[in-house]
Coordinates of C-alpha atoms and ligand atoms in Angstrom, one line a residue:
M1 CA -18.6 -10.3 10.3
K2 CA -15.6 -10.0 12.6
L3 CA -11.9 -11.0 12.5
I4 CA -11.6 -13.5 15.4
K5 CA -8.3 -13.8 17.2
G6 CA -6.3 -16.8 16.1
M7 CA -8.1 -17.3 12.8
R8 CA -6.2 -17.8 9.6
I9 CA -6.0 -14.9 7.2
V10 CA -4.7 -15.0 3.6
L11 CA -2.7 -11.8 2.9
A12 CA -3.6 -11.3 -0.7
T13 CA -0.3 -9.6 -1.7
H14 CA 2.7 -10.6 -3.8
N15 CA 4.6 -7.5 -2.7
P16 CA 7.4 -8.5 -0.3
G17 CA 7.5 -4.9 1.1
K18 CA 3.9 -4.8 2.1
A19 CA 3.5 -8.3 3.7
P20 CA 5.6 -7.6 6.8
E21 CA 3.9 -4.2 7.3
I22 CA 0.5 -5.8 7.2
A23 CA 1.6 -8.7 9.4
A24 CA 2.8 -6.1 12.0
L25 CA -0.5 -4.3 11.9
L26 CA -2.3 -7.6 12.6
G27 CA 0.0 -7.8 15.7
G28 CA 0.6 -11.6 15.9
N29 CA -3.1 -12.1 16.6
Y30 CA -3.8 -14.2 13.5
E31 CA -2.3 -17.1 11.6
I32 CA -1.0 -15.5 8.5
V33 CA -0.3 -17.0 5.1
T34 CA 0.5 -15.1 2.0
A35 CA -1.0 -15.5 -1.5
G36 CA 2.5 -16.2 -2.7
E37 CA 3.0 -19.1 -0.2
L38 CA -0.3 -20.5 -1.4
N39 CA 0.8 -20.1 -5.0
L40 CA -2.3 -18.1 -5.8
P41 CA -2.1 -16.2 -9.1
E42 CA -2.1 -12.4 -9.2
P43 CA -5.4 -11.1 -10.6
A44 CA -5.3 -8.3 -13.2
E45 CA -6.0 -5.0 -11.4
T46 CA -8.8 -3.8 -13.7
E47 CA -10.7 -1.4 -11.4
T48 CA -10.3 2.4 -11.5
T49 CA -9.9 3.1 -7.8
F50 CA -7.7 1.9 -4.9
G51 CA -10.8 0.6 -3.1
G52 CA -12.0 -1.2 -6.2
N53 CA -8.7 -2.9 -6.7
A54 CA -8.3 -3.8 -3.1
M55 CA -11.7 -5.5 -3.1
L56 CA -10.9 -7.3 -6.4
K57 CA -7.7 -8.7 -4.9
A58 CA -9.3 -9.8 -1.6
R59 CA -12.3 -11.4 -3.3
H60 CA -10.0 -13.2 -5.8
A61 CA -7.8 -14.7 -3.0
A62 CA -10.8 -15.6 -0.8
A63 CA -12.6 -17.4 -3.7
L64 CA -9.5 -19.4 -4.6
S65 CA -8.4 -20.3 -1.1
G66 CA -11.8 -20.6 0.6
E67 CA -10.4 -18.5 3.5
V68 CA -10.8 -15.0 4.7
A69 CA -8.4 -12.7 2.7
L70 CA -7.0 -9.3 3.3
A71 CA -5.7 -7.2 0.4
D72 CA -4.0 -3.8 0.1
D73 CA -4.1 -1.5 -2.9
S74 CA -2.0 1.5 -2.5
G75 CA 0.1 4.1 -4.3
L76 CA 1.6 7.5 -4.5
S77 CA -0.4 10.4 -5.9
V78 CA 1.5 13.6 -6.9
S79 CA -0.5 16.9 -6.9
A80 CA 1.3 18.5 -9.8
L81 CA 0.7 15.3 -11.9
D82 CA -3.1 15.4 -11.2
G83 CA -2.7 12.4 -8.9
A84 CA -0.5 10.2 -11.0
P85 CA 0.9 7.6 -10.7
G86 CA -2.0 6.7 -8.3
I87 CA -3.4 3.3 -9.0
F88 CA -0.7 2.8 -11.6
S89 CA 2.1 3.2 -9.0
A90 CA 3.3 -0.4 -9.3
R91 CA 2.9 -0.4 -13.1
W92 CA 5.2 2.7 -13.4
A93 CA 8.0 0.4 -12.2
G94 CA 7.4 -2.0 -15.2
P95 CA 7.4 -5.8 -15.2
G96 CA 10.9 -5.8 -13.5
K97 CA 9.5 -3.8 -10.6
D98 CA 12.3 -1.2 -11.0
F99 CA 11.4 1.5 -8.5
A100 CA 14.6 3.5 -9.3
A101 CA 13.1 3.9 -12.8
A102 CA 9.6 4.7 -11.5
I103 CA 11.1 7.4 -9.2
A104 CA 13.1 8.8 -12.1
K105 CA 9.9 8.9 -14.1
V106 CA 8.1 10.9 -11.4
E107 CA 11.0 13.4 -11.3
L108 CA 11.0 13.7 -15.1
R109 CA 7.3 14.3 -15.2
L110 CA 7.5 16.9 -12.5
E111 CA 10.3 18.7 -14.4
E112 CA 8.2 18.6 -17.6
S113 CA 5.2 20.0 -15.7
G114 CA 7.1 23.1 -14.8
S115 CA 5.4 23.1 -11.4
E116 CA 7.3 23.9 -8.2
D117 CA 4.6 22.0 -6.2
R118 CA 6.2 18.9 -4.7
S119 CA 3.2 17.9 -2.6
A120 CA 2.1 14.2 -2.8
W121 CA 0.2 11.7 -0.8
F122 CA 0.1 8.0 -0.2
T123 CA -3.1 6.1 -0.1
S124 CA -3.8 2.6 1.2
A125 CA -7.1 0.8 0.6
L126 CA -7.5 -2.3 2.7
A127 CA -10.2 -4.9 1.9
V128 CA -11.2 -8.0 3.8
A129 CA -13.3 -10.6 1.9
W130 CA -15.0 -13.7 3.1
P131 CA -15.4 -16.6 0.6
D132 CA -18.9 -16.3 -0.9
G133 CA -19.5 -13.5 1.6
P134 CA -19.2 -9.8 2.3
C135 CA -16.2 -7.6 1.6
V136 CA -15.3 -4.6 3.7
V137 CA -13.0 -1.9 2.3
V138 CA -11.5 1.2 4.1
E139 CA -8.9 3.8 3.1
G140 CA -6.1 5.7 4.7
R141 CA -4.0 8.6 3.5
V142 CA -0.8 10.5 4.5
D143 CA 0.2 13.8 2.9
G144 CA 3.8 14.9 2.4
Q145 CA 6.4 16.3 0.1
L146 CA 8.6 14.7 -2.5
V147 CA 12.4 15.1 -2.4
F148 CA 15.0 14.4 -5.1
P149 CA 17.5 12.7 -5.2
P150 CA 16.0 9.7 -3.3
R151 CA 17.3 9.3 0.3
G152 CA 17.6 6.2 2.5
D153 CA 17.7 2.5 2.0
R154 CA 14.8 1.1 4.1
G155 CA 11.2 0.5 3.1
F156 CA 10.1 -0.1 -0.5
G157 CA 8.6 1.4 -3.6
Y158 CA 8.5 5.2 -3.5
D159 CA 9.6 5.5 0.2
P160 CA 13.0 7.1 -0.7
I161 CA 11.4 10.2 -2.1
F162 CA 8.5 10.7 0.3
V163 CA 8.7 12.9 3.4
P164 CA 5.5 12.8 5.5
A165 CA 4.1 16.1 6.8
G166 CA 5.8 17.2 10.0
E167 CA 9.0 15.1 9.3
S168 CA 12.3 15.9 7.7
R169 CA 13.3 12.4 6.8
T170 CA 12.0 10.2 4.0
Y171 CA 10.2 7.0 4.8
S172 CA 13.3 5.2 3.7
E173 CA 15.4 7.0 6.3
M174 CA 13.1 5.9 9.1
D175 CA 13.0 2.4 10.6
R176 CA 9.9 0.4 10.0
T177 CA 8.3 1.0 13.4
E178 CA 8.6 4.8 12.8
K179 CA 7.0 4.6 9.4
E180 CA 4.3 2.3 10.8
A181 CA 3.5 4.6 13.7
D182 CA 1.3 6.7 11.4
S183 CA 1.5 5.6 7.7
H184 CA -1.4 5.5 5.2
R185 CA -1.5 1.7 5.8
T186 CA -1.7 2.2 9.6
R187 CA -4.4 4.8 9.2
A188 CA -6.5 2.5 7.0
F189 CA -5.9 -0.3 9.5
A190 CA -7.3 1.8 12.3
R191 CA -10.6 2.0 10.3
L192 CA -10.5 -1.7 9.6
R193 CA -10.0 -2.5 13.3
A194 CA -13.0 -0.3 14.2
A195 CA -15.2 -2.2 11.7
L196 CA -14.0 -5.8 12.0
I197 CA -12.1 -6.3 15.3
D198 CA -13.6 -6.3 18.7
Ligands
ITT201 P1 0.1 -6.6 -4.6 O1 -1.0 -6.1 -5.5 O2 0.5 -8.0 -4.8 O3 -0.2 -6.3 -3.2 P2 1.6 -4.4 -5.8 O4 3.0 -3.9 -5.6 O5 1.2 -4.7 -7.2 O6 1.4 -5.7 -4.9 P3 -0.2 -2.3 -5.7 O7 -0.9 -2.6 -7.0 O8 -1.1 -1.9 -4.5 O9 0.7 -3.5 -5.1 O10 0.8 -1.2 -6.0 C1 1.2 -0.2 -5.0 C2 2.5 0.3 -5.3 O11 2.6 1.6 -4.7 C3 3.6 -0.5 -4.7 O12 4.2 -1.4 -5.7 C4 4.6 0.6 -4.2 O13 5.5 0.9 -5.2 C5 3.8 1.8 -4.0 N1 3.5 1.9 -2.6 C6 2.4 1.5 -1.9 N2 2.6 1.6 -0.6 C7 3.8 2.1 -0.4 C8 4.6 2.5 0.7 O14 4.1 2.3 2.0 N3 5.8 2.9 0.5 C9 6.3 3.1 -0.7 N4 5.6 2.7 -1.8 C10 4.4 2.3 -1.7

């Protein structure tokens, strides 16, 4: 199974921060419609891994729309917190998607841990599902360090506290093309391209 240039792909995300990043990765080669635009409901993320949840979201959107669907499941993992929030990254922001609160929670948990280790990593699992057909999942990761207080006003989610390795700025202090040059999502997409795009 391949992604053919010009075909329609449902982006199975309701996150307004992710959709433009994924659309940029697809590079204008596909007709893109988001799950939100199709009024598809958000499935409960009941799996225990990024890959599992990415497949669950892609399969759900493909089944409901009858079209090929691409989903991302991603998150921030903090070494000193044994990988938390991880797959619970969105849930730490609560129903109001309050990422200032989620970031404050990460800082508090780090203080409580007593650890000086500020290393963390972002993971993105990307899954492509065909209706009643196969599902392909890949993963990408970027390592970095957390900084407090948060810095910058671009990006989304935990971007204001994450400095990728080899950089001094947070993702929120970079413009989107700089973040996308080598992000976890970009790294996952390179693997997806190798598997599904000629
Ligand atoms: P969808 O499931 O609809 O795609 P979501 O926000 O619920 O949207 P996830 O379950 O994958 O998505 O949660 C991932 C969370 O991890 C997301 O809400 C962000 O807060 C965070 N995250 C993922 N990628 C990120 C990035 O590139 N920069 C900053 N935060 C990111």
